[in-house]
């Protein structure tokens, strides 16, 4: 089995403006060297919208809020830079929707590396993580969710997904320290 570690939306604009996101940086920073040493493909997924708004869904208030946040989410700004150590061997994918697969080349990259199992981490649990997990399962990947590598603005929502939703969908949930 070939595995990829998918880390989503841990970028400077998010970790600096949303305190809940910072709590996952230490466990993931510790995990990254172990994952690379074990031969896992490390994929960072970052979120950005175009400054001119050409990629905003009409009438979608949430995406309009992202666009209005300016440099926090605008493509090419410092706010969209990954807030974890990225190496030359890692892959960085730009996304414009919740799922790391939606409109990106992530599936192509994973298939080119013969990946069939994913460990997913990032923020927010109820948004990027959930959307990416569902999309990955639909595409036939085995899914593991890294509990302390994910966070949500609402801790009760995070726990609900980790304790009820993800296990009910057949996703394994474990702490970063137990994943290899």
Coordinates of C-alpha atoms in Angstrom, one line a residue:
X1 CA 0.0 0.0 0.0
X2 CA 1.3 3.4 -0.9
X3 CA 0.3 6.3 1.3
X4 CA 0.1 10.1 1.0
X5 CA -0.2 12.5 3.9
X6 CA -2.6 15.3 2.8
X7 CA -2.5 18.5 4.9
X8 CA -5.0 21.1 4.0
X9 CA -5.5 24.9 4.6
X10 CA -2.7 25.3 7.1
X11 CA -1.5 28.5 5.5
X12 CA -0.3 31.8 7.1
X13 CA -3.6 33.7 6.6
X14 CA -5.6 31.0 8.3
X15 CA -3.2 30.2 11.2
X16 CA -2.6 33.8 12.0
X17 CA -6.3 34.8 11.9
X18 CA -8.1 31.7 13.2
X19 CA -6.6 30.6 16.6
X20 CA -8.1 27.1 16.5
X21 CA -5.9 26.4 13.4
X22 CA -2.6 26.9 15.3
X23 CA -3.2 24.0 17.6
X24 CA -2.5 21.4 14.9
X25 CA 0.9 22.9 13.9
X26 CA 3.0 21.2 16.6
X27 CA 1.7 17.6 16.1
X28 CA 2.0 18.0 12.3
X29 CA 5.4 19.5 12.5
X30 CA 6.5 16.5 14.5
X31 CA 4.9 14.1 12.1
X32 CA 6.3 15.4 8.9
X33 CA 9.9 14.0 9.2
X34 CA 8.5 10.6 10.2
X35 CA 6.1 10.6 7.2
X36 CA 8.8 11.5 4.8
X37 CA 11.2 8.9 6.3
X38 CA 8.5 6.3 5.9
X39 CA 8.2 7.1 2.2
X40 CA 4.8 8.8 2.3
X41 CA 4.1 11.4 -0.3
X42 CA 3.5 14.7 1.5
X43 CA 0.9 16.9 -0.1
X44 CA 0.1 20.4 1.1
X45 CA -3.2 21.8 -0.1
X46 CA -3.7 25.6 0.1
X47 CA -6.8 27.6 -0.5
X48 CA -6.9 30.8 -2.6
X49 CA -9.3 32.8 -4.7
X50 CA -8.5 35.1 -7.6
X51 CA -8.2 38.7 -6.7
X52 CA -10.6 39.7 -9.4
X53 CA -13.3 37.3 -8.1
X54 CA -13.6 35.3 -11.3
X55 CA -13.8 32.0 -9.4
X56 CA -16.4 33.0 -6.9
X57 CA -19.7 31.1 -7.1
X58 CA -22.5 33.6 -7.7
X59 CA -24.6 34.4 -4.6
X60 CA -22.3 32.4 -2.2
X61 CA -21.9 34.5 0.9
X62 CA -19.1 32.3 2.4
X63 CA -16.9 32.6 -0.7
X64 CA -17.6 36.3 -0.9
X65 CA -16.3 36.6 2.7
X66 CA -13.1 34.8 1.7
X67 CA -12.7 37.2 -1.2
X68 CA -13.3 40.3 0.9
X69 CA -10.7 39.1 3.4
X70 CA -8.1 40.2 0.8
X71 CA -4.5 39.0 1.3
X72 CA -5.7 36.3 3.7
X73 CA -7.1 34.3 0.8
X74 CA -6.0 36.0 -2.4
X75 CA -3.9 33.9 -4.8
X76 CA -0.2 35.1 -4.7
X77 CA -0.5 36.8 -1.3
X78 CA 1.6 35.8 1.7
X79 CA -1.6 34.7 3.5
X80 CA -1.8 31.7 1.2
X81 CA 1.7 30.4 1.9
X82 CA 2.0 27.1 3.8
X83 CA 2.7 27.5 7.5
X84 CA 4.6 24.3 7.8
X85 CA 8.1 23.2 6.5
X86 CA 7.8 22.2 2.8
X87 CA 10.6 20.3 1.1
X88 CA 11.4 20.0 -2.6
X89 CA 10.0 16.4 -2.6
X90 CA 6.6 17.6 -1.3
X91 CA 3.7 18.5 -3.6
X92 CA 1.7 21.7 -3.2
X93 CA -1.8 21.9 -4.6
X94 CA -3.9 25.0 -5.0
X95 CA -7.6 24.6 -4.4
X96 CA -10.5 27.0 -4.7
X97 CA -13.3 24.9 -3.0
X98 CA -13.6 22.9 0.2
X99 CA -12.4 19.5 -1.1
X100 CA -8.7 19.1 -2.0
X101 CA -9.9 17.2 -5.1
X102 CA -12.5 19.7 -6.4
X103 CA -11.0 21.3 -9.6
X104 CA -7.4 20.3 -8.7
X105 CA -4.8 17.9 -10.1
X106 CA -4.6 16.1 -6.7
X107 CA -6.1 12.8 -8.0
X108 CA -3.7 12.8 -10.9
X109 CA -0.7 13.4 -8.6
X110 CA -1.8 10.6 -6.3
X111 CA -2.4 8.1 -9.1
X112 CA 0.9 8.9 -10.7
X113 CA 2.6 7.9 -7.4
X114 CA 0.4 4.8 -7.1
X115 CA -1.1 6.1 -3.9
X116 CA -4.1 4.1 -2.6
X117 CA -4.2 5.2 1.1
X118 CA -4.5 8.7 2.5
X119 CA -3.9 10.2 5.9
X120 CA -5.8 13.5 6.0
X121 CA -5.2 16.5 8.3
X122 CA -5.9 20.2 8.3
X123 CA -8.6 22.7 9.0
X124 CA -11.5 22.9 9.4
X125 CA -12.7 19.4 10.3
X126 CA -16.2 20.1 9.3
X127 CA -15.2 21.8 6.0
X128 CA -11.9 20.9 4.2
X129 CA -11.3 17.7 6.1
X130 CA -14.8 16.3 5.7
X131 CA -15.1 17.3 2.1
X132 CA -11.7 15.8 1.2
X133 CA -12.5 12.6 3.1
X134 CA -15.8 12.1 1.3
X135 CA -14.2 12.8 -2.1
X136 CA -11.3 10.5 -1.4
X137 CA -13.6 7.6 -0.4
X138 CA -15.7 8.2 -3.6
X139 CA -12.5 7.8 -5.6
X140 CA -11.5 4.5 -3.9
X141 CA -8.8 5.7 -1.5
X142 CA -8.5 4.2 2.0
X143 CA -8.9 7.1 4.4
X144 CA -7.4 7.8 7.8
X145 CA -8.1 11.0 9.6
X146 CA -5.5 12.4 12.0
X147 CA -7.5 13.6 15.0
X148 CA -5.0 16.0 16.5
X149 CA -3.8 17.1 13.1
X150 CA -7.3 18.5 12.5
X151 CA -9.3 21.3 14.2
X152 CA -12.5 23.2 13.9
X153 CA -13.6 26.5 15.2
X154 CA -16.3 24.6 17.2
X155 CA -14.6 21.8 19.3
X156 CA -17.9 20.0 19.7
X157 CA -18.2 19.8 15.9
X158 CA -14.6 18.5 15.6
X159 CA -15.4 15.8 18.2
X160 CA -18.7 14.9 16.5
X161 CA -16.9 14.3 13.2
X162 CA -14.1 12.4 14.8
X163 CA -16.2 10.2 17.2
X164 CA -19.3 9.7 15.1
X165 CA -19.3 10.8 11.4
X166 CA -15.9 9.6 10.2
X167 CA -16.0 6.2 11.9
X168 CA -19.5 5.6 10.6
X169 CA -18.2 6.2 7.1
X170 CA -15.4 3.6 7.6
X171 CA -12.6 6.1 8.0
X172 CA -10.0 5.2 10.6
X173 CA -9.3 8.0 13.2
X174 CA -6.1 8.2 15.1
X175 CA -3.6 10.7 16.6
X176 CA -0.6 11.8 14.7
X177 CA 1.7 10.0 17.0
X178 CA 0.1 6.6 16.2
X179 CA 0.2 7.1 12.4
X180 CA 3.1 5.7 10.4

